[in-house]
PDB file of C-alpha atoms in Angstrom:
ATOM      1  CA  UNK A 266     128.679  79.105 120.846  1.00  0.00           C
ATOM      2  CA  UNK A 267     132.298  79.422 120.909  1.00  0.00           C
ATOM      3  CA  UNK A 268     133.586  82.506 120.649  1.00  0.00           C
ATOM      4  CA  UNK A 269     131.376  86.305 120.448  1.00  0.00           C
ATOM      5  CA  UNK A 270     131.859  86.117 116.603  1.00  0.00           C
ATOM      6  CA  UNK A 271     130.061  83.042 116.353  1.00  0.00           C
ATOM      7  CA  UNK A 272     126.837  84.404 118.330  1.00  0.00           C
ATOM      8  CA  UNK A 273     127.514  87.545 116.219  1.00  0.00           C
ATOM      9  CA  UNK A 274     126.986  85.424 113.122  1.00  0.00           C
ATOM     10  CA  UNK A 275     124.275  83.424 114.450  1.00  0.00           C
ATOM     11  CA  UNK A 276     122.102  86.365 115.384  1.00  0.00           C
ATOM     12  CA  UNK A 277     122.261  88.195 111.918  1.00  0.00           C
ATOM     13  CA  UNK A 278     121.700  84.415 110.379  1.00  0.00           C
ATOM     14  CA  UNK A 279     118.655  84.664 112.674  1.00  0.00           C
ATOM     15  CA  UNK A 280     117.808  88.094 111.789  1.00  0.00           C
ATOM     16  CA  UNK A 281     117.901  87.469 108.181  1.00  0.00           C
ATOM     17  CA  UNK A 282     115.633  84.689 108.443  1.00  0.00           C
ATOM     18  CA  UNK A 283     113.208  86.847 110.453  1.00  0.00           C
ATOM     19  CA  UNK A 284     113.406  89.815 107.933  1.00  0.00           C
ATOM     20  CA  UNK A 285     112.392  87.021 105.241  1.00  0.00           C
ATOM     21  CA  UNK A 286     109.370  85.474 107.097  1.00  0.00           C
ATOM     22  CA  UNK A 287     107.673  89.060 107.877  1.00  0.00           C
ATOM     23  CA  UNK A 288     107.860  89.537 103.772  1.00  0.00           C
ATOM     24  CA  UNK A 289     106.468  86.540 103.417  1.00  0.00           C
ATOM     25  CA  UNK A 290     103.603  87.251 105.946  1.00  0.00           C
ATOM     26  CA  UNK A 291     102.022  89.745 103.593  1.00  0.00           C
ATOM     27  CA  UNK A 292     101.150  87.400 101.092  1.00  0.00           C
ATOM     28  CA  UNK A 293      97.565  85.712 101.965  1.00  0.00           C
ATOM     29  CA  UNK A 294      97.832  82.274 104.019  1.00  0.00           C
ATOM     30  CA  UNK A 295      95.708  80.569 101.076  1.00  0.00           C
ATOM     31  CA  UNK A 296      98.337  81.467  98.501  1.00  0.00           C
ATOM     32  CA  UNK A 297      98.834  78.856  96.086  1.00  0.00           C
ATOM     33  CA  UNK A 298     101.925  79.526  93.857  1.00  0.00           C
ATOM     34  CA  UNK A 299     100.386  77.458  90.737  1.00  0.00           C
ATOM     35  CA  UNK A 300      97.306  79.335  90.920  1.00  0.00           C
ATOM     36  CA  UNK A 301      97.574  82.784  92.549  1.00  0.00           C
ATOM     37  CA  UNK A 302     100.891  83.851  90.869  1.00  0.00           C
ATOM     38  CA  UNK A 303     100.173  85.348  87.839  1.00  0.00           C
ATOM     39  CA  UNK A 304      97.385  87.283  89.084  1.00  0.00           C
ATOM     40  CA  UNK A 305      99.317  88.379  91.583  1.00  0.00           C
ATOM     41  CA  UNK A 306     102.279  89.591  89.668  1.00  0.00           C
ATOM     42  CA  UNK A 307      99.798  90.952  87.516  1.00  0.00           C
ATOM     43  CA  UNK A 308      98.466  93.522  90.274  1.00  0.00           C
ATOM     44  CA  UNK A 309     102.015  94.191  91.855  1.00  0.00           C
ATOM     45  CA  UNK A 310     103.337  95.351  88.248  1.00  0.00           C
ATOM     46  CA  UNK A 311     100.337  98.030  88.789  1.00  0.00           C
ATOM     47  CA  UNK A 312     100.849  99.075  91.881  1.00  0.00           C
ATOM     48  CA  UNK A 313     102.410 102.221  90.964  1.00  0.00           C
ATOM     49  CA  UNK A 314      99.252 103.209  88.915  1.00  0.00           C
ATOM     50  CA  UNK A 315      97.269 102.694  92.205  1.00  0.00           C
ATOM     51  CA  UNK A 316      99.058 105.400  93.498  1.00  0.00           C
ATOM     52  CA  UNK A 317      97.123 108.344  93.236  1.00  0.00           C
ATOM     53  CA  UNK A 318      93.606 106.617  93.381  1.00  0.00           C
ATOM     54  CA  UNK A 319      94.539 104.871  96.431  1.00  0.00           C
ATOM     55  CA  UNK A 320      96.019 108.014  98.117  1.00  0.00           C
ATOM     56  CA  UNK A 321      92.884 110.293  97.144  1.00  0.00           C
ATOM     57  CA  UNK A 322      90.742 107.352  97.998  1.00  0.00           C
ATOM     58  CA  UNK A 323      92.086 107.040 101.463  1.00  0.00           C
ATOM     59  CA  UNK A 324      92.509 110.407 102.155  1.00  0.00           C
ATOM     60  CA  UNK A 325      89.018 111.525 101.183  1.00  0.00           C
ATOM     61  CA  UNK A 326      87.386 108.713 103.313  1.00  0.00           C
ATOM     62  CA  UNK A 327      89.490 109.758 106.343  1.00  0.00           C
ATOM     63  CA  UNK A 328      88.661 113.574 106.173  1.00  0.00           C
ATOM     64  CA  UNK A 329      84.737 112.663 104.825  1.00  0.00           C
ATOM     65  CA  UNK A 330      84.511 111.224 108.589  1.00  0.00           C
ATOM     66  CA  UNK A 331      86.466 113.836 110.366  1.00  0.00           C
ATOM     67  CA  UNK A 332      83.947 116.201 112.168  1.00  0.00           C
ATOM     68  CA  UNK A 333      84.543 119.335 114.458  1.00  0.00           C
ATOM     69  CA  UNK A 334      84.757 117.323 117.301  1.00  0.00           C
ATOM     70  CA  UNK A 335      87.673 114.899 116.096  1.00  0.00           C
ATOM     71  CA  UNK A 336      90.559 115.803 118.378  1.00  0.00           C
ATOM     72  CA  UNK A 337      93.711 115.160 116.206  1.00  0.00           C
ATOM     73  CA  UNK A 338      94.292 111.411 118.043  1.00  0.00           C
ATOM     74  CA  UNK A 339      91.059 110.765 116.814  1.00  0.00           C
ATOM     75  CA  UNK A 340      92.091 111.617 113.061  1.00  0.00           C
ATOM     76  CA  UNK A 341      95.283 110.038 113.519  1.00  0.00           C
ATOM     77  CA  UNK A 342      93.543 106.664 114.406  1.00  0.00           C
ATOM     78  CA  UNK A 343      91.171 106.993 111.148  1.00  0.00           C
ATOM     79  CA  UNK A 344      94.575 107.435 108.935  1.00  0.00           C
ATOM     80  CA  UNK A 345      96.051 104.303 110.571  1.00  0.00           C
ATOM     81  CA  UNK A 346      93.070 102.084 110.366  1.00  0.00           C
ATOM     82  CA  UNK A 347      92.275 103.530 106.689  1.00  0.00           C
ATOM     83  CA  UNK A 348      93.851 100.713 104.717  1.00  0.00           C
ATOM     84  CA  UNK A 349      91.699  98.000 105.369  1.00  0.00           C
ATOM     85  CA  UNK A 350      90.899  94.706 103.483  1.00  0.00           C
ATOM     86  CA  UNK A 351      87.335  95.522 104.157  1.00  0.00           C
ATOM     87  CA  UNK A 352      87.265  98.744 102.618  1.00  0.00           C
ATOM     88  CA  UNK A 353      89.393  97.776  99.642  1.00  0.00           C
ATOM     89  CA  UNK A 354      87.744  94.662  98.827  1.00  0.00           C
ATOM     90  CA  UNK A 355      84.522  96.776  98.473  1.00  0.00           C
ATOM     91  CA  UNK A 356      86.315  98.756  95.523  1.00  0.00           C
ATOM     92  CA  UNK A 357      87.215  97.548  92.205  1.00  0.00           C
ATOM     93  CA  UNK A 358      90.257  98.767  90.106  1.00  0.00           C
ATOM     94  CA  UNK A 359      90.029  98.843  86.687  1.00  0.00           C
ATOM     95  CA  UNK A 360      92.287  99.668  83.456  1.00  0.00           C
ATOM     96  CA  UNK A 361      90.522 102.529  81.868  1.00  0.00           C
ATOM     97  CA  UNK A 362      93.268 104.086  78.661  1.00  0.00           C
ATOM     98  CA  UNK A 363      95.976 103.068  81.263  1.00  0.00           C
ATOM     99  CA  UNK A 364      94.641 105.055  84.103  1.00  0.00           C
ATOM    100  CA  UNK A 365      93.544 103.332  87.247  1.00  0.00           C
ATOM    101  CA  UNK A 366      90.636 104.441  88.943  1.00  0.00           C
ATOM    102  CA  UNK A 367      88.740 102.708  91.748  1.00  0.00           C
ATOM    103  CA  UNK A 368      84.756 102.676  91.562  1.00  0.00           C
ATOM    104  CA  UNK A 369      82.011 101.557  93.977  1.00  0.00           C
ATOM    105  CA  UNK A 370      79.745  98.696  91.579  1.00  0.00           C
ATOM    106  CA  UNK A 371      78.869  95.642  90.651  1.00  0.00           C
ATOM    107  CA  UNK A 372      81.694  93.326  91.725  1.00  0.00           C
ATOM    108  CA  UNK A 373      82.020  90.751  88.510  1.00  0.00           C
ATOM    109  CA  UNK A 374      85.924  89.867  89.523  1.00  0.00           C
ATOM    110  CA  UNK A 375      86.718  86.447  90.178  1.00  0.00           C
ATOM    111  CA  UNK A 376      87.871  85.471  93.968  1.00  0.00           C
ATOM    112  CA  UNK A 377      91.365  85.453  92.722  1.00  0.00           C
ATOM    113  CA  UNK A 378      91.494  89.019  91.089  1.00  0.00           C
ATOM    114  CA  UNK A 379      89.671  90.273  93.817  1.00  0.00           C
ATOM    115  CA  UNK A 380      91.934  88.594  96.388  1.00  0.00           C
ATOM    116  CA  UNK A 381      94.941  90.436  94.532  1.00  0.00           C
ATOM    117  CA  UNK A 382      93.214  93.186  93.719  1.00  0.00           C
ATOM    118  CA  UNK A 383      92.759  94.061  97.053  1.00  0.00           C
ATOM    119  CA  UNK A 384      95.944  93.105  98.515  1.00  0.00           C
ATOM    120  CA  UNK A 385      98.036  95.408  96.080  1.00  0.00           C
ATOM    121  CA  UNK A 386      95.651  98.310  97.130  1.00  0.00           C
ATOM    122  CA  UNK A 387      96.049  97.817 100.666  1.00  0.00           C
ATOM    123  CA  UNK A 388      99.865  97.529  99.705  1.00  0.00           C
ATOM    124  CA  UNK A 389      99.822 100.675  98.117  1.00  0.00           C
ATOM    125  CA  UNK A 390      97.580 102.611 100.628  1.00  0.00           C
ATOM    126  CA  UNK A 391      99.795 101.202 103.598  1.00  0.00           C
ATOM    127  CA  UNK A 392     102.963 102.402 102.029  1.00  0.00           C
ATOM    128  CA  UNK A 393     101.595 106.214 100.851  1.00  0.00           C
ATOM    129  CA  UNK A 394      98.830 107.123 103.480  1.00  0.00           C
ATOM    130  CA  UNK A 395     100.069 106.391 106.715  1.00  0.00           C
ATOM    131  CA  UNK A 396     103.092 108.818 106.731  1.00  0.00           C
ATOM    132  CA  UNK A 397     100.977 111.058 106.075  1.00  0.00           C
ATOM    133  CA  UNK A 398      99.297 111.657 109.212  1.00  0.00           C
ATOM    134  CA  UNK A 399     100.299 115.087 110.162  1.00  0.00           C
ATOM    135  CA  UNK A 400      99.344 116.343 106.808  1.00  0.00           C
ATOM    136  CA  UNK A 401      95.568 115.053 107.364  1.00  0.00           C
ATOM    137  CA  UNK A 402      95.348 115.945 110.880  1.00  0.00           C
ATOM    138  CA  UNK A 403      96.566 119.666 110.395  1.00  0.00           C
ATOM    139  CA  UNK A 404      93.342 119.826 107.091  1.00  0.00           C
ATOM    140  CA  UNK A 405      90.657 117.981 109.607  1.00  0.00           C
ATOM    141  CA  UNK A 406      91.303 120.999 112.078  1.00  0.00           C
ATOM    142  CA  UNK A 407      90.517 124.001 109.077  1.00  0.00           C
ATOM    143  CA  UNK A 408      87.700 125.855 110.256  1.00  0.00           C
ATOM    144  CA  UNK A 409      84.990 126.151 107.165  1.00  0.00           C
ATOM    145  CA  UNK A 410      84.142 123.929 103.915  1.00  0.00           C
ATOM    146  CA  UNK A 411      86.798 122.539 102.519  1.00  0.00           C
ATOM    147  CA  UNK A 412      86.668 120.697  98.814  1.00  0.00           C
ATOM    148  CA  UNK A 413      87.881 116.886 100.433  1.00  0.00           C
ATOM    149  CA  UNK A 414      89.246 115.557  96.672  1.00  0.00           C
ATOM    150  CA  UNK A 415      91.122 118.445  96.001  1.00  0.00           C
ATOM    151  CA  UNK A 416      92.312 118.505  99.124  1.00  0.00           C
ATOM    152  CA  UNK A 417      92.949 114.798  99.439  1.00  0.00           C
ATOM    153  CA  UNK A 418      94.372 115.015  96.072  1.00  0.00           C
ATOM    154  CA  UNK A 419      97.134 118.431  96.936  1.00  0.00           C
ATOM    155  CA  UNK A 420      98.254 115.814  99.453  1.00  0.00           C
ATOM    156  CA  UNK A 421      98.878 113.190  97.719  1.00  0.00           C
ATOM    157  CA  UNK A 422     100.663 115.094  95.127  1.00  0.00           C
ATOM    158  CA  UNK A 423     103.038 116.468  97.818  1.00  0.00           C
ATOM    159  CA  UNK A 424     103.760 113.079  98.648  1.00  0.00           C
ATOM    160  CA  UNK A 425     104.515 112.351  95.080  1.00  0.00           C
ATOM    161  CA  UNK A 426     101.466 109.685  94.940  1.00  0.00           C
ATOM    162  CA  UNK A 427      99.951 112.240  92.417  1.00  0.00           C
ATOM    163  CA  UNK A 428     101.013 114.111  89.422  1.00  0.00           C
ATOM    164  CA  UNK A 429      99.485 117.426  88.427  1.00  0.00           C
ATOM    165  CA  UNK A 430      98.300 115.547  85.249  1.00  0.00           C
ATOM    166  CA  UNK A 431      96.712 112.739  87.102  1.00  0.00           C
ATOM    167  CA  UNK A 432      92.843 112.774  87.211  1.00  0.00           C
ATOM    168  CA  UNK A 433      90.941 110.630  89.935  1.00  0.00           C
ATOM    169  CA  UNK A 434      87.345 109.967  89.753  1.00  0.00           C
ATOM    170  CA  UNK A 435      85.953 108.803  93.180  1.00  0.00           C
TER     171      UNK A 435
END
């Protein structure tokens, strides 16, 4: 390179490129853009839906396998390893007067709903749950019973995830 402003330019060419691949990355290597996206478009339009079922989802299964011996690393770990394809591909999502709810069953989706399915909900549970951490680690040490939706969902709606209005069924 000549001169310092053509490295300068070169670098933020280079980090532009960079910032471009790693959105890219989140979309599945077997994506096929004549067949995966209008079912993916279809999911990503609900994502804010997903919100608060993903949130209260997430944050009930973390604090369901807290115990009194969890030291607050340990809880810390759960919330970061939370939003898994495994566990959300287990799950199905489904339109119910406009409210999304997620429900163990039988799984009739096709590969390619469930494929998207799953991706926006690990989106969505990715973006929400793992800020916050400190939040679940400071309920997991309460000494007593504590009601895990309710608290999973007072959370979430202090994150904004939730509404007061919103009603999850788990």
């Amino acid at each position: 390179f000549g001169s310092s402003w053509e490295l300068l330019t070169a670098m933020r060419v280079a980090s532009g490129v960079l910032a471009i691949s790693n959105a890219i990355s989140h979309v599945p290597d077997s994506f096929n853009i004549h067949i995966d996206h209008e079912e993916k478009q279809r999911w990503a339009a609900q994502k804010i839906r997903m919100m608060c079922p993903v949130c209260v989802f997430s944050v009930s299964s973390v604090l369901n396998r807290t115990t009194p011996e969890s030291t607050d690393d340990n809880v810390a770990d759960m919330v970061e390893q939370v939003c898994s394809e495994h566990l959300f591909s287990r799950l199905v999502m489904r339109d119910d007067d406009y409210k999304m709810r997620i429900v163990d069953g039988n799984d009739e989706r096709s590969d390619l709903r469930k494929r998207w399915q799953t991706h926006a909900m690990v989106e969505v549970c990715s973006e929400l749950v793992a800020p916050l951490d400190d939040e679940v680690v400071a309920v997991s040490r309460r000494d007593g019973e504590i009601l895990v939706a309710d608290v999973a969902f007072t959370i979430c709606k202090k994150a904004r995830a939730c509404k007061k209005t919103d009603k999850v069924e788990l």
